[in-house]
Short mmCIF file of C-alpha atoms in Angstrom, two decimals:
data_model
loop_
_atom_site.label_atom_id
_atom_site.label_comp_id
_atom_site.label_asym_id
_atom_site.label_seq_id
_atom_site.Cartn_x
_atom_site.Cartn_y
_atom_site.Cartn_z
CA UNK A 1 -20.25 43.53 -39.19
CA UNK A 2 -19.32 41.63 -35.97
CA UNK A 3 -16.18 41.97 -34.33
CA UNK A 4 -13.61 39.16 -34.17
CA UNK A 5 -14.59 38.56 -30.42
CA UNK A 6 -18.33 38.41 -30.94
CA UNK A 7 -18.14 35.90 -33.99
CA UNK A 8 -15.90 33.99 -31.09
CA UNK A 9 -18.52 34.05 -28.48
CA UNK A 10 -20.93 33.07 -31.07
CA UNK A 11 -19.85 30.46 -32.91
CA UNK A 12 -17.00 28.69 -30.06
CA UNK A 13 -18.87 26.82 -28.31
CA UNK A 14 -17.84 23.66 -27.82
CA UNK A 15 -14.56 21.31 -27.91
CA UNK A 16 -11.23 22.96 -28.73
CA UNK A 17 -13.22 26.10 -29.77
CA UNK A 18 -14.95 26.49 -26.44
CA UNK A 19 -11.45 25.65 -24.62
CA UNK A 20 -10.01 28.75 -26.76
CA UNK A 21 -12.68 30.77 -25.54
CA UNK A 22 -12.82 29.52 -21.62
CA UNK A 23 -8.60 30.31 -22.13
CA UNK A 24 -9.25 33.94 -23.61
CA UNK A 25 -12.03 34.87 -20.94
CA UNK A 26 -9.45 33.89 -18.01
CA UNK A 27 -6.30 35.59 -19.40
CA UNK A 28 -8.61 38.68 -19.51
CA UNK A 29 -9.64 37.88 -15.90
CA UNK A 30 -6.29 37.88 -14.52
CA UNK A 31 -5.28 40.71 -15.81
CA UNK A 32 -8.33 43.04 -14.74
CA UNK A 33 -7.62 41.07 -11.25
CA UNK A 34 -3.77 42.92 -11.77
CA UNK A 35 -2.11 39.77 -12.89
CA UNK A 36 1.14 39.85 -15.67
CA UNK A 37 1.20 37.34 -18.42
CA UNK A 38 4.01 35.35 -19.59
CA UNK A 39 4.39 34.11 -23.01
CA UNK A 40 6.28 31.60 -24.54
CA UNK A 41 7.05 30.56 -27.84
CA UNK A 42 8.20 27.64 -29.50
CA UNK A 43 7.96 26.50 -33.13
CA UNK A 44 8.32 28.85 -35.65
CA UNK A 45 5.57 31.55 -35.05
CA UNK A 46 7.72 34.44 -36.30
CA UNK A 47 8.16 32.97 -39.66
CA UNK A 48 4.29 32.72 -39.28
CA UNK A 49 4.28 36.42 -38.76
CA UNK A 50 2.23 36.19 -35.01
CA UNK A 51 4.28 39.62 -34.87
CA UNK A 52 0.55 41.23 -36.47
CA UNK A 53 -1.17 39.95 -33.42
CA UNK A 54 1.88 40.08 -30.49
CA UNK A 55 3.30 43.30 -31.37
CA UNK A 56 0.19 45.07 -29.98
CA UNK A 57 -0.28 43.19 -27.08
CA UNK A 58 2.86 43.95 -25.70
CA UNK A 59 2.38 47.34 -26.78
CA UNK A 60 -0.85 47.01 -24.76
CA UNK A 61 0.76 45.61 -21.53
CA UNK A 62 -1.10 42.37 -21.95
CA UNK A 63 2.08 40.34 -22.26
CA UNK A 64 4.87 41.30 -19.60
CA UNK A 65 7.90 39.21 -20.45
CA UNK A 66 8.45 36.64 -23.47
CA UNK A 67 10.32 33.29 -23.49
CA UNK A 68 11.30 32.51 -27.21
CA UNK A 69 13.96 29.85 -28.82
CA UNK A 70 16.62 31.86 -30.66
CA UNK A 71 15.05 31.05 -34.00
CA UNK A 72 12.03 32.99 -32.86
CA UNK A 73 13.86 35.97 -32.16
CA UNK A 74 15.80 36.62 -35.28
CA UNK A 75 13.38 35.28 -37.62
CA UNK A 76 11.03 38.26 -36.64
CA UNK A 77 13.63 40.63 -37.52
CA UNK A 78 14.59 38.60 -40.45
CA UNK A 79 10.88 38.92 -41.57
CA UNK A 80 11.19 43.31 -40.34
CA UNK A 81 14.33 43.65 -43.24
CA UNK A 82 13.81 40.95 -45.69
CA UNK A 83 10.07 40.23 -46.39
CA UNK A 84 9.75 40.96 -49.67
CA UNK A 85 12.45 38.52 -50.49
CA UNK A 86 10.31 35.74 -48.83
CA UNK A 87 8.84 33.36 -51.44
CA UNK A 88 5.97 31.09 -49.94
CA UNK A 89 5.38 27.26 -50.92
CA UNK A 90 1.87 26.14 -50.75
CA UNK A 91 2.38 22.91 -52.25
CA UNK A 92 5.42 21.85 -50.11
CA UNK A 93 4.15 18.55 -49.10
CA UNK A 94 4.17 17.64 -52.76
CA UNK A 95 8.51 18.75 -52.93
CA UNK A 96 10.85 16.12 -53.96
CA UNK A 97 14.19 15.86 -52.70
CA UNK A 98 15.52 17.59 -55.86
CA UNK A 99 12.56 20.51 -55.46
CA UNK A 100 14.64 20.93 -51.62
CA UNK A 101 18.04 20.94 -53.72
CA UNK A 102 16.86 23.82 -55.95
CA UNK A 103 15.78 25.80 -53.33
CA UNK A 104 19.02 25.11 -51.18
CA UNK A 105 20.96 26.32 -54.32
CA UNK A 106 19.27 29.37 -54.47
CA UNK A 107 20.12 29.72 -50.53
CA UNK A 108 16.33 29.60 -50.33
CA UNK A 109 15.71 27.56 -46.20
CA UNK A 110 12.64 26.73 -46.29
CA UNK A 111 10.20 26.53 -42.94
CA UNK A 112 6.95 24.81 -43.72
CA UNK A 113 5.65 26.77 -46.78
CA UNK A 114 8.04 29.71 -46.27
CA UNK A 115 11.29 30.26 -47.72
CA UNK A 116 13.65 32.59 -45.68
CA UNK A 117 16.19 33.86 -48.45
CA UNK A 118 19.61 33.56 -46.80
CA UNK A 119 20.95 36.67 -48.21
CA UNK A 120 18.81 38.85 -48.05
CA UNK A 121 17.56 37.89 -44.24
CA UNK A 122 20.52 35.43 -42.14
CA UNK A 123 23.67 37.42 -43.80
CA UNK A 124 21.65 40.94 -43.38
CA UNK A 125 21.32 40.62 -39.85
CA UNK A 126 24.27 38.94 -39.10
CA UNK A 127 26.32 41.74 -40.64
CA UNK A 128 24.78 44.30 -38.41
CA UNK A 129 25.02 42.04 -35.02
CA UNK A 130 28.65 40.96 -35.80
CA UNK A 131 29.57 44.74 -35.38
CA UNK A 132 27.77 44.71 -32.11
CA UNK A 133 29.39 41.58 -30.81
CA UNK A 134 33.04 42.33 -31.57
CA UNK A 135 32.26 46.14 -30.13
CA UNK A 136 31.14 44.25 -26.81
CA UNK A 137 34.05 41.64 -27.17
CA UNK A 138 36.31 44.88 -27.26
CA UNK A 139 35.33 46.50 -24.41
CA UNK A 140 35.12 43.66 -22.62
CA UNK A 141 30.90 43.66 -22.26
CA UNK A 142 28.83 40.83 -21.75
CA UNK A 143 24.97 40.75 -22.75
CA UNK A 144 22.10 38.31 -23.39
CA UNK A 145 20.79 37.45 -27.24
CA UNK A 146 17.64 39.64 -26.77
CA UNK A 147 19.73 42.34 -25.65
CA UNK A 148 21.96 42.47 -28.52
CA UNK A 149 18.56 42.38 -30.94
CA UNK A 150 17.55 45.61 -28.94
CA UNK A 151 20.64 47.32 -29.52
CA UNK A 152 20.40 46.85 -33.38
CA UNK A 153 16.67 47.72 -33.44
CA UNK A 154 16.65 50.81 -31.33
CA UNK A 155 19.80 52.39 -32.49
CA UNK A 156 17.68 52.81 -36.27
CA UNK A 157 20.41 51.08 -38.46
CA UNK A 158 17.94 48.96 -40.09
CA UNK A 159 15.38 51.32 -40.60
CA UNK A 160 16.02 51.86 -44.34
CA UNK A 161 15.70 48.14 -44.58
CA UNK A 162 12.44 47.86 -43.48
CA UNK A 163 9.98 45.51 -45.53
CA UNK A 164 7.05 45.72 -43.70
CA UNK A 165 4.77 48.25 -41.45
CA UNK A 166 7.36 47.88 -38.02
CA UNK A 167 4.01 48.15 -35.94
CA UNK A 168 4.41 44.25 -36.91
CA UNK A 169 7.19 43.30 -35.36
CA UNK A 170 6.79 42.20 -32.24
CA UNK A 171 10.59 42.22 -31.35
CA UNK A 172 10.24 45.92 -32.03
CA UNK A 173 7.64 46.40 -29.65
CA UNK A 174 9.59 44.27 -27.22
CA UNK A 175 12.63 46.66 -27.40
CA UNK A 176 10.70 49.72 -27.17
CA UNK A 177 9.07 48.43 -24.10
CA UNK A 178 12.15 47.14 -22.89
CA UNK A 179 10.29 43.78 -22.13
CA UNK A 180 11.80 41.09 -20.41
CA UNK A 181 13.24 38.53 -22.76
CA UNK A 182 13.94 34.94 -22.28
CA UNK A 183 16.13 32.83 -24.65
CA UNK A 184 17.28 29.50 -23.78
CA UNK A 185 19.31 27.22 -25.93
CA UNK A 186 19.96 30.36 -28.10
CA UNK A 187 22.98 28.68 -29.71
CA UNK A 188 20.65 26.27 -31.60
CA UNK A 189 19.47 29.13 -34.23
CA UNK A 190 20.96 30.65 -37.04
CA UNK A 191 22.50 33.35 -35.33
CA UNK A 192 23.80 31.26 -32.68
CA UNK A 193 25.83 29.00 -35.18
CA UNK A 194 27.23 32.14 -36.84
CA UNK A 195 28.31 33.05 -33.30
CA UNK A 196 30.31 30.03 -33.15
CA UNK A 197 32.21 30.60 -36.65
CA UNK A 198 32.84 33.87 -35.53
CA UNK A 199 34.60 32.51 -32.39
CA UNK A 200 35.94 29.77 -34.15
CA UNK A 201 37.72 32.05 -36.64
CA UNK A 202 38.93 35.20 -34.12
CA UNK A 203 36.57 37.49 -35.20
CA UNK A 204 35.23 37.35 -31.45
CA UNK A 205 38.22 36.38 -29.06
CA UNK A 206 35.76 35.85 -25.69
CA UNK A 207 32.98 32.99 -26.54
CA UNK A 208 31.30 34.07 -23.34
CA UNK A 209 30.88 37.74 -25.32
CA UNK A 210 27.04 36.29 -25.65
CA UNK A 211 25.27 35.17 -22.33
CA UNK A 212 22.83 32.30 -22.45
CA UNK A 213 21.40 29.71 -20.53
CA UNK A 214 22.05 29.31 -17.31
CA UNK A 215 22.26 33.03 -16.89
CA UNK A 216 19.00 33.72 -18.05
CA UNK A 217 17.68 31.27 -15.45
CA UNK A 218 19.15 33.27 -12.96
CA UNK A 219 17.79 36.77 -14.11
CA UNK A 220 14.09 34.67 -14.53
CA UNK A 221 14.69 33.72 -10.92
CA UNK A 222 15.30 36.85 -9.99
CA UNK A 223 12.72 38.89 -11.93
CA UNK A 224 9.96 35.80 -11.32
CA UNK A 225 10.43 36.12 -7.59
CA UNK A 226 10.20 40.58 -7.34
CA UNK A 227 7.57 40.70 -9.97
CA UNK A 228 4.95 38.25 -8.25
CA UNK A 229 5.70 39.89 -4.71
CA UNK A 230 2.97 42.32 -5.95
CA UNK A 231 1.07 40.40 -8.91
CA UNK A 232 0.58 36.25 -9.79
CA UNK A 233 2.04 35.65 -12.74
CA UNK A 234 0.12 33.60 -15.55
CA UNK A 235 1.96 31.33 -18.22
CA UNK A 236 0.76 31.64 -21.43
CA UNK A 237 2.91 28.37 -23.71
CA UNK A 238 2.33 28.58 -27.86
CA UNK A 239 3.67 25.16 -28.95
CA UNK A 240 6.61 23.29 -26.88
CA UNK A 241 9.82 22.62 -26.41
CA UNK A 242 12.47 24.60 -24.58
CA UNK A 243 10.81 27.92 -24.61
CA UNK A 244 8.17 25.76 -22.78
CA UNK A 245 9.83 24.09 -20.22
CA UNK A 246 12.95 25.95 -19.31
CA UNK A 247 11.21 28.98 -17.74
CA UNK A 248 7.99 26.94 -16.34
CA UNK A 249 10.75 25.20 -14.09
CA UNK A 250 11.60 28.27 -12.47
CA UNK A 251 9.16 27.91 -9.77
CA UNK A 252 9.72 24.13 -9.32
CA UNK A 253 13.59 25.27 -8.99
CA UNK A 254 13.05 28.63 -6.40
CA UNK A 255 11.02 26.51 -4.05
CA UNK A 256 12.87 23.02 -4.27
CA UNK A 257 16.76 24.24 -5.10
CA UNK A 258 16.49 27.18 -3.22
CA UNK A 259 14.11 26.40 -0.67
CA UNK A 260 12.13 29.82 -1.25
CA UNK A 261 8.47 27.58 -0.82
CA UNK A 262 6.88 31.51 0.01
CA UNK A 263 7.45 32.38 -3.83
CA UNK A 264 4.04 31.55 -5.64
CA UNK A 265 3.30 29.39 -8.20
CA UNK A 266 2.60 30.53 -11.72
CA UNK A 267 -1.87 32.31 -11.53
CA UNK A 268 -2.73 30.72 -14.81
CA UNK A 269 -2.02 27.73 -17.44
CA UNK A 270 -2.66 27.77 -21.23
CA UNK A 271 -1.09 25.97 -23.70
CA UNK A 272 -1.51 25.60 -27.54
CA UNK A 273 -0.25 22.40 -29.21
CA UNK A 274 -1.19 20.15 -31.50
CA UNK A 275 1.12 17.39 -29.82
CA UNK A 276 -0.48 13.66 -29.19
CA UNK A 277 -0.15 13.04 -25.29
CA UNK A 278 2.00 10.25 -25.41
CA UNK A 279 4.52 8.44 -23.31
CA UNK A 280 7.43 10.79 -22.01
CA UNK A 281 5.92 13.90 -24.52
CA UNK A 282 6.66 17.34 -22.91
CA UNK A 283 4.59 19.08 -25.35
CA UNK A 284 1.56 16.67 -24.91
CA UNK A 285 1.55 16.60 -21.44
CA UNK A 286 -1.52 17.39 -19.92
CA UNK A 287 -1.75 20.48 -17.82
CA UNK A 288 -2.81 18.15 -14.48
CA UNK A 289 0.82 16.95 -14.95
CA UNK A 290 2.52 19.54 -13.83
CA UNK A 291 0.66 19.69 -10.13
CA UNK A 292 3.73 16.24 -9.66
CA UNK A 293 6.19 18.70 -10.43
CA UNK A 294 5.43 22.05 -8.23
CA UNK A 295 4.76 24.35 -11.59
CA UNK A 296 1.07 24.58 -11.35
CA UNK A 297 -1.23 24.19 -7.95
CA UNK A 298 -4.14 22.22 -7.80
CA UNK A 299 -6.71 25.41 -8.20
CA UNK A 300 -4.72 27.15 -10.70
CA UNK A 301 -6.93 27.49 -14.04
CA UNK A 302 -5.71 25.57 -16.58
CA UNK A 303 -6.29 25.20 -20.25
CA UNK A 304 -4.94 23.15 -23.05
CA UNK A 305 -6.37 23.90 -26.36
CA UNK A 306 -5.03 21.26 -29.21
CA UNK A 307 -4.78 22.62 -32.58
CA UNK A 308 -2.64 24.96 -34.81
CA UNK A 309 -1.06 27.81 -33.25
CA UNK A 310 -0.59 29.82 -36.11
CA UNK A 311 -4.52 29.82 -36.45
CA UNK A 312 -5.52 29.86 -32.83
CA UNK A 313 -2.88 32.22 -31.13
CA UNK A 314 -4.02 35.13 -33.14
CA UNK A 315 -7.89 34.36 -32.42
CA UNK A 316 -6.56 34.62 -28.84
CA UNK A 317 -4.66 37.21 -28.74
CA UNK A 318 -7.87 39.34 -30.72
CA UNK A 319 -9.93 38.46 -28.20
CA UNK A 320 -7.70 39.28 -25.46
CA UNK A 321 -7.09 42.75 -27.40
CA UNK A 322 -10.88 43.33 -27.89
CA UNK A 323 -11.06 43.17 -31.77
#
């Protein structure tokens, strides 16, 4: 039998197929070269379990820091506790309104053709993290989303609550490698909203308990402009959005705000999306159009490959990996 990467280099030859192979070849390059990667994810490619492809490359240093929305990072450990619980839809594009009312009444929130049961996942987690935050509210601590999901994971409390093989959680992998971890906009996820009731209602007296956005710039400034002193940095975008954009800017935002024009631009360009380029789109820009706006230089390899994450990420990621 072939290997994943040899039916690849066989049968992707042309088109978005060749595009994900052309992509796959130079992520491998600049890495052997001694380049980092940087990953970012948007969508919902936790929910999609990715975690069976991205958990070992980060355990295989071919991902060196991660830029995720905040539904991205709980909904892999919601996946780690509370899998079993999961019920999948395959005919969801056939639901009627009433369908989505039954499955809201049995706390059932559905993503796509996956129901995350609200119980058994959202409350789980947020049970365990609520300690955490009022413990740092306490004392008087501070510390980003990612860093509270490390706490939680590496301190074994949910062990016992394990649904799946935790080789498959990327998050896991993450906080054993003590990976850098981006999360802007965290307070638009689930956690971030219970956050907000718990402020709301005392149970956490100082809202700025949780760090977020414009303090993770700062630490992405920081760690961007030490890390690619002594290796370029490639970005490596799944989908678009905010995990997108918000760290891509850093470079724009070192050289222009803070007139550091000696701090290199990111080695290396991919992004998967199935977003029309359209007027004013973010996601469907082209790769060329972010030369105008000091993220990318004119040499820098670039790659766009337009399909379905959830199918093509993993493909990428085995090839990367050698499978």
């Amino acid at each position: 039998m072939s290997t994943i990467t040899q039916f690849i280099k066989h049968h992707y030859r042309h088109f978005n197929a060749a595009a994900l192979v052309d992509a796959a070849e130079a992520y491998n390059k600049l890495l052997a070269s001694g380049g980092k990667m940087f990953v970012t994810m948007g969508g919902a490619m936790s929910t999609a379990e990715l975690g069976l492809s991205l958990a070992e490359m980060i355990r295989q240093d071919k991902i060196h820091g991660i830029c995720c929305t905040g539904a991205n990072l709980e909904e892999d450990v919601f996946n780690l506790v509370a899998h079993d619980y999961y019920e999948r839809v395959p005919g969801y594009r056939d639901l009627t309104p009433q369908d989505e009312k039954a499955l809201l009444d049995r706390h059932m929130n559905r993503v796509t053709d996956t129901c995350i049961p609200e119980m058994e996942a959202m409350r789980r987690i947020e049970n365990e993290v609520l300690a955490e935050w009022v413990k740092a509210d306490k004392a008087g601590e501070r510390y980003f989303p990612h860093e509270f999901m490390y706490k939680i994971l590496l301190s074994g409390v949910l062990k016992k609550s394990y649904q799946i093989d935790p080789k498959n959680s990327w998050l896991l992998a993450a906080a054993e490698k003590n990976l850098p971890i981006f999360v802007p906009g965290w307070e638009d996820s689930t956690l971030g909203n219970m956050f907000t009731g718990h402020c709301i209602t005392g149970d956490v007296k100082n809202i700025h308990t949780v760090r977020t956005g414009i303090e993770y710039m700062a630490k992405l400034a920081d760690w961007y402009t030490e890390l690619t002193k002594e290796s370029p940095l490639g970005f490596f975008q799944i989908a678009g959005g905010i995990s997108g954009d918000f760290p891509i800017c850093v470079v724009p935002m070192l050289h222009q705000d803070l007139q550091r024009p000696h701090v290199p631009l990111w080695a290396y360009f991919c992004q998967i999306s199935d977003s029309t380029t359209s007027y004013g789109s973010y996601s469907g820009a082209v790769p060329n159009e972010k030369i105008t706006w000091g993220k990318l230089h004119v040499d820098t390899p670039k790659f766009i490959i337009e399909s379905d994450a959830s199918i093509v990420a993993p493909l990428v990621f085995a090839y990367v990996l050698g499978w």
